[in-house]
Amino acid sequence: MNCALAPEHTDLSSRRLATELRSSALAELRRSGSVSIDLGRVESISESYADELFGMLAVGLGIEDFVRRVRILHANRHVLKVIAQALKERLEQERGIAARAQIQALVAAKHAQRYQHRHC
C-alpha cells in the first residue's frame, strides 16, 4: 500500500512546486504502481499548478493509466473543478499536437510520392 503525498501549502500556484510534487508522484508510481495525492488542506489551486502536476501526469501516463493509478483525495469542489479544467485543456492540446503531426506526416508522404513519380 502506498502513502499519500500532500502539498505543504494551502494555496497552490507555483509550477516549480507542482513539478517537485509530480517528481515525487512519479517516484511513488515506479515504486508501488499507484499514488494518492491528498489535497485535504488545499483551499485553492491555480490552473498552471494543476496542469503541471495532473495534466503532465495524465499525458505521461496516458489518461487510462492516470485514472487507474492516480488517486486524488479530499479535494474540495473548487479544486476538483480546476483540476478537471486543466486536464481537459492539456489533453485537448496533446490531441491537437498529435493530429497536426499526423497531418504533417501525411502531407510529407504525399509530397515524397509526387517527387518519386516525377523522377521515374
Coordinates of C-alpha atoms in Angstrom, one line a residue:
M1 CA 0.0 0.0 0.0
N2 CA 1.3 3.5 -0.8
C3 CA 1.3 6.6 1.3
A4 CA -0.5 9.7 0.3
L5 CA 1.6 12.7 -1.0
A6 CA 0.3 16.0 0.2
P7 CA 1.4 19.5 -0.7
E8 CA 2.7 21.6 2.2
H9 CA 0.8 24.8 1.2
T10 CA -3.0 25.6 1.3
D11 CA -2.8 27.8 -1.9
L12 CA -1.1 26.2 -4.8
S13 CA 0.1 28.3 -7.7
S14 CA 3.8 27.6 -8.4
R15 CA 4.7 25.4 -11.4
R16 CA 8.0 24.8 -9.7
L17 CA 6.3 23.3 -6.6
A18 CA 3.9 21.3 -8.8
T19 CA 7.0 19.9 -10.7
E20 CA 8.5 18.8 -7.4
L21 CA 5.3 17.0 -6.3
R22 CA 5.0 15.5 -9.8
S23 CA 8.5 14.1 -9.4
S24 CA 7.6 12.6 -6.0
A25 CA 4.4 11.2 -7.6
L26 CA 6.3 9.5 -10.4
A27 CA 8.8 8.0 -7.9
E28 CA 5.9 6.6 -6.0
L29 CA 4.3 5.3 -9.2
R30 CA 7.5 3.5 -10.0
R31 CA 7.8 2.1 -6.5
S32 CA 4.3 0.9 -5.8
G33 CA 2.4 1.2 -9.1
S34 CA -0.1 3.8 -7.8
V35 CA -0.1 7.1 -6.0
S36 CA -2.5 9.1 -3.8
I37 CA -2.4 12.8 -3.6
D38 CA -4.1 14.2 -0.6
L39 CA -5.5 17.7 -1.2
G40 CA -7.5 18.0 2.0
R41 CA -5.6 21.0 3.3
V42 CA -5.6 22.8 -0.1
E43 CA -8.0 25.7 -0.3
S44 CA -7.2 26.9 -3.8
I45 CA -5.1 25.7 -6.8
S46 CA -4.1 27.6 -10.0
E47 CA -4.7 26.1 -13.4
S48 CA -1.0 26.3 -14.0
Y49 CA -0.2 24.2 -10.9
A50 CA -3.0 21.7 -11.8
D51 CA -1.7 21.5 -15.3
E52 CA 1.9 21.0 -14.2
L53 CA 1.0 18.3 -11.7
F54 CA -2.1 16.5 -13.0
G55 CA -2.0 17.4 -16.7
M56 CA 1.5 16.4 -17.2
L57 CA 1.0 13.2 -15.3
A58 CA -2.0 12.4 -17.4
V59 CA -0.1 13.0 -20.6
G60 CA 2.9 11.0 -19.4
L61 CA 0.9 8.0 -18.2
G62 CA -2.0 8.2 -20.7
I63 CA -5.4 9.1 -19.5
E64 CA -6.5 5.5 -18.8
D65 CA -3.4 4.8 -16.7
F66 CA -3.8 8.1 -15.0
V67 CA -7.4 7.4 -13.9
R68 CA -6.4 3.9 -12.8
R69 CA -3.2 4.7 -10.9
V70 CA -3.6 8.3 -9.5
R71 CA -6.0 8.9 -6.7
I72 CA -7.0 12.5 -5.7
L73 CA -8.1 12.5 -2.1
H74 CA -10.1 15.0 0.0
A75 CA -10.1 17.8 -2.6
N76 CA -12.8 20.5 -2.3
R77 CA -15.2 21.2 -5.2
H78 CA -13.4 24.2 -6.5
V79 CA -10.0 22.4 -6.5
L80 CA -11.6 19.5 -8.4
K81 CA -13.1 21.8 -11.0
V82 CA -9.7 23.5 -11.6
I83 CA -8.0 20.1 -11.9
A84 CA -10.7 18.9 -14.3
Q85 CA -10.3 22.0 -16.5
A86 CA -6.5 21.7 -16.5
L87 CA -6.8 18.0 -17.6
K88 CA -9.3 18.8 -20.3
E89 CA -7.2 21.6 -21.7
R90 CA -3.9 19.6 -21.6
L91 CA -5.4 16.6 -23.2
E92 CA -7.1 18.7 -25.9
Q93 CA -3.7 20.4 -26.6
E94 CA -1.9 17.0 -26.8
R95 CA -4.6 15.6 -29.2
G96 CA -4.2 18.8 -31.3
I97 CA -0.4 18.3 -31.4
A98 CA -0.8 14.6 -32.3
A99 CA -3.3 15.5 -35.1
R100 CA -1.1 18.2 -36.5
A101 CA 1.9 15.8 -36.5
Q102 CA -0.2 13.2 -38.3
I103 CA -1.4 15.7 -40.9
Q104 CA 2.2 16.9 -41.5
A105 CA 3.4 13.3 -41.9
L106 CA 0.6 12.6 -44.5
V107 CA 1.5 15.8 -46.4
A108 CA 5.2 15.0 -46.3
A109 CA 4.4 11.4 -47.6
K110 CA 2.2 12.9 -50.4
H111 CA 5.0 15.3 -51.4
A112 CA 7.5 12.5 -51.4
Q113 CA 5.2 10.4 -53.5
R114 CA 4.9 13.2 -56.1
Y115 CA 8.6 13.7 -56.1
Q116 CA 9.2 10.0 -56.8
H117 CA 6.7 10.0 -59.7
R118 CA 8.3 13.0 -61.4
H119 CA 11.8 11.4 -61.3
C120 CA 10.9 7.9 -62.6

